[in-house]
GROMACS .gro file of C-alpha atoms in nm:
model
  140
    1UNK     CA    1  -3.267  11.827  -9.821
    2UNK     CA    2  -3.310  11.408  -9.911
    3UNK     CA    3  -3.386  11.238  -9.581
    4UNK     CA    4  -3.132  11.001  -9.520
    5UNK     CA    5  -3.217  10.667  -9.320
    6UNK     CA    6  -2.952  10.431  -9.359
    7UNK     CA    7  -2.713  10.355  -9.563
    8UNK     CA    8  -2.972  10.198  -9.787
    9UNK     CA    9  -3.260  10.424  -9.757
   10UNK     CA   10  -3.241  10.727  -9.852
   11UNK     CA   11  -3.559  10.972  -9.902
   12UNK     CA   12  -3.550  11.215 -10.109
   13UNK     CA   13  -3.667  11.581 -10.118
   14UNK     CA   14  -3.965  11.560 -10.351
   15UNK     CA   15  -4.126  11.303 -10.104
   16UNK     CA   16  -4.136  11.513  -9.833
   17UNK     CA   17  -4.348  11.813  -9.716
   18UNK     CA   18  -4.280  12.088  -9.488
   19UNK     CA   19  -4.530  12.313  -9.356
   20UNK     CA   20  -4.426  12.600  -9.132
   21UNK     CA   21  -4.642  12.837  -8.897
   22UNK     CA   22  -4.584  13.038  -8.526
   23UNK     CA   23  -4.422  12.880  -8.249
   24UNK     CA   24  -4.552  12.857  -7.902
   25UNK     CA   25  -4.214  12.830  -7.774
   26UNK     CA   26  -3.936  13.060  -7.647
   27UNK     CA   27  -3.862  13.389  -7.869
   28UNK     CA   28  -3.737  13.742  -7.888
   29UNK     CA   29  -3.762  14.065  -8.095
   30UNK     CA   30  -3.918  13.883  -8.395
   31UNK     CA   31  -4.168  13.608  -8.218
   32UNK     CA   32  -4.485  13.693  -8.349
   33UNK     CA   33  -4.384  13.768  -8.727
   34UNK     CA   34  -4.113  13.429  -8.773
   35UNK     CA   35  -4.263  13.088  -8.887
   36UNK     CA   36  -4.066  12.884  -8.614
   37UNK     CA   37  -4.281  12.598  -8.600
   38UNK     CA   38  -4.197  12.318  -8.855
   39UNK     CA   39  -4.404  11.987  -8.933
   40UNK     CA   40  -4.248  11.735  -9.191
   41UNK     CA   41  -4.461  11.487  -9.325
   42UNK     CA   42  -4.399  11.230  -9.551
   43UNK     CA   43  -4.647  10.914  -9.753
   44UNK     CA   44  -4.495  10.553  -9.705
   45UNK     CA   45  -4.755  10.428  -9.950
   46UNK     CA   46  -4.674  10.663 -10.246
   47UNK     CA   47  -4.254  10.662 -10.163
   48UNK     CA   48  -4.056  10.564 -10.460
   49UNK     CA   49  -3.745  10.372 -10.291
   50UNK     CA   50  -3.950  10.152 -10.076
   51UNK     CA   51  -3.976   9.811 -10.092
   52UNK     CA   52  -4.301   9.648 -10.033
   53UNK     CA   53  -4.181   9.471  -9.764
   54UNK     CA   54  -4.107   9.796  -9.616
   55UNK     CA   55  -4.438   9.948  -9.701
   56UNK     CA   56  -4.605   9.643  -9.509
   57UNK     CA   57  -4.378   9.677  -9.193
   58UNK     CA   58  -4.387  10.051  -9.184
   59UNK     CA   59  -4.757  10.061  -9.215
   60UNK     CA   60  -4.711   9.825  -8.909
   61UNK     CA   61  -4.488   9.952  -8.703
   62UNK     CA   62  -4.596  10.298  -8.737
   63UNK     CA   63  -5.003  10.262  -8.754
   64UNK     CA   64  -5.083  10.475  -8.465
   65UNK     CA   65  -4.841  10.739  -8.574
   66UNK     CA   66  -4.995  10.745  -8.969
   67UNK     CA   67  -5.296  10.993  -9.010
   68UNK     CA   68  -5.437  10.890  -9.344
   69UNK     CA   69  -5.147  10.712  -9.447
   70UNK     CA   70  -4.885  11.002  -9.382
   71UNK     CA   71  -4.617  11.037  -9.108
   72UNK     CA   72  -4.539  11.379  -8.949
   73UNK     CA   73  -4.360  11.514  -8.703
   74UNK     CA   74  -4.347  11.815  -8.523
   75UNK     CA   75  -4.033  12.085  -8.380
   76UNK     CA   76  -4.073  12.385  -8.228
   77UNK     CA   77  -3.817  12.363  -7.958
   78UNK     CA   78  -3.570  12.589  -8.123
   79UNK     CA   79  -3.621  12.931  -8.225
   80UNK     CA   80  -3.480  12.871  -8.599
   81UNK     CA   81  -3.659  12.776  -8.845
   82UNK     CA   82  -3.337  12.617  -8.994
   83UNK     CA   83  -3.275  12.432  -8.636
   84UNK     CA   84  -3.638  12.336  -8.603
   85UNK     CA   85  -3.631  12.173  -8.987
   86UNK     CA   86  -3.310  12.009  -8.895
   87UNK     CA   87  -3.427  11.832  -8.600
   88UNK     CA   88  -3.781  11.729  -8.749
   89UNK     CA   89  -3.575  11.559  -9.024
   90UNK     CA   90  -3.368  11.380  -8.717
   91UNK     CA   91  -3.689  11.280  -8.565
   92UNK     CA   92  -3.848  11.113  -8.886
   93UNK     CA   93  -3.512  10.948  -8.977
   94UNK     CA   94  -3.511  10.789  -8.644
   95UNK     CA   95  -3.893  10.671  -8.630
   96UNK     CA   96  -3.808  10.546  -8.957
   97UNK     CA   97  -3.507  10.358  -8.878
   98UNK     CA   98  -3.672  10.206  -8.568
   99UNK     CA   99  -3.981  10.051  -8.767
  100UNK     CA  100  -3.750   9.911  -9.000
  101UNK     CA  101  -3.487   9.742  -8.741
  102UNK     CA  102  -3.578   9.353  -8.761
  103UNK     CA  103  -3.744   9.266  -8.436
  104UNK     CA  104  -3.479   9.145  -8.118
  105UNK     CA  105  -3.540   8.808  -8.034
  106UNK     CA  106  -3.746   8.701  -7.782
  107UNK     CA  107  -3.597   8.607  -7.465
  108UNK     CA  108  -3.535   8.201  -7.400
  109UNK     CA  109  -3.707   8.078  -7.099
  110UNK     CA  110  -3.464   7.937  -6.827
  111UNK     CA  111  -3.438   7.746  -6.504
  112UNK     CA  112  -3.244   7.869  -6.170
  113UNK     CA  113  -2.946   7.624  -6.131
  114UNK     CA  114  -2.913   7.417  -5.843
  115UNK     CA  115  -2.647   7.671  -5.734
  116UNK     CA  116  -2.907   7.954  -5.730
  117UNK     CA  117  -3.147   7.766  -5.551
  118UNK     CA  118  -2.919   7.651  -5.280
  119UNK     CA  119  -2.781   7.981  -5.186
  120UNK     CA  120  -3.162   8.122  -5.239
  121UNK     CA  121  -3.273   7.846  -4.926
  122UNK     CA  122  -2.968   7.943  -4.736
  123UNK     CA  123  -3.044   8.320  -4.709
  124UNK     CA  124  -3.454   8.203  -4.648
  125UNK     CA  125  -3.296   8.032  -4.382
  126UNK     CA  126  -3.035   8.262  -4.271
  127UNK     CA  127  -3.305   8.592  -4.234
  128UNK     CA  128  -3.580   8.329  -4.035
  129UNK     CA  129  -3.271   8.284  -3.777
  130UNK     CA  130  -3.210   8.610  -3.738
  131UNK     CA  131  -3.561   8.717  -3.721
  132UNK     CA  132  -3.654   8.426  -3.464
  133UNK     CA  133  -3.351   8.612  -3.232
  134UNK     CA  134  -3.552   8.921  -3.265
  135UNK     CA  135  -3.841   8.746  -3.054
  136UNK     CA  136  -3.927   8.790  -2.670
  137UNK     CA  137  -3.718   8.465  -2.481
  138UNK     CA  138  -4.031   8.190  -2.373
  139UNK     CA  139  -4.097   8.257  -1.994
  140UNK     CA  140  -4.027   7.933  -1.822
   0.00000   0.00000   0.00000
């Protein structure tokens, strides 16, 4: 099962790792003998179809999420192993894709128009009237 990315990345099988043991989660008639629990895991640093460029911004992007250089994820939210593998290989393709989206651009600084700032006076102005009619009349 490659891991595909994009449509220019694609991992594939021999890369990755799977390691399977008991899920925690919801089961039935077979929950304590069926390996439900999947982890993927996969090595930036030693993958074949990466650029370096890629290696640099993964390594990153992802710094807090690589233990010793490898990326893994976790599912154990289904009670098939085949589900569970399926959506662990979702998971990883979108951290993956994420880290390697260029970054958004940073947001341009503006000024309120004159517009803005005359209808923003106007309604300080309109809620100090009506607040000043809430007051007690002066006793004369």
């Amino acid at each position: 099962m490659d891991l595909y990315v994009s449509p220019e990345l694609t991992i594939p099988a021999s890369e990755l790792g799977w390691r399977f043991s008991r899920s925690s989660g919801p089961g039935g008639q077979h929950v304590n003998t069926s390996d439900s629990r999947v982890e993927l895991f996969w090595n930036p640093q030693g993958s074949t179809v990466l650029t370096d460029e890629q290696r640099i911004l993964l390594s990153e992007k992802l710094g807090r999420r690589l233990v010793h250089g490898i990326l893994t994820v976790v599912s154990s939210e289904q009670r098939s192993q085949l589900r569970n593998r399926e959506m662990a290989l979702t998971k990883m393709a979108a951290i993956i894709a994420n880290a390697l989206a260029p970054a958004s651009p940073s947001r341009k600084a503006t000024k309120p128009t004159r517009g803005s700032k005359r209808r923003h006076q106007a309604a300080k102005t309109q809620r100090s009237t009506t607040k000043s009619l809430r007051r007690r009349p002066p006793m004369d």
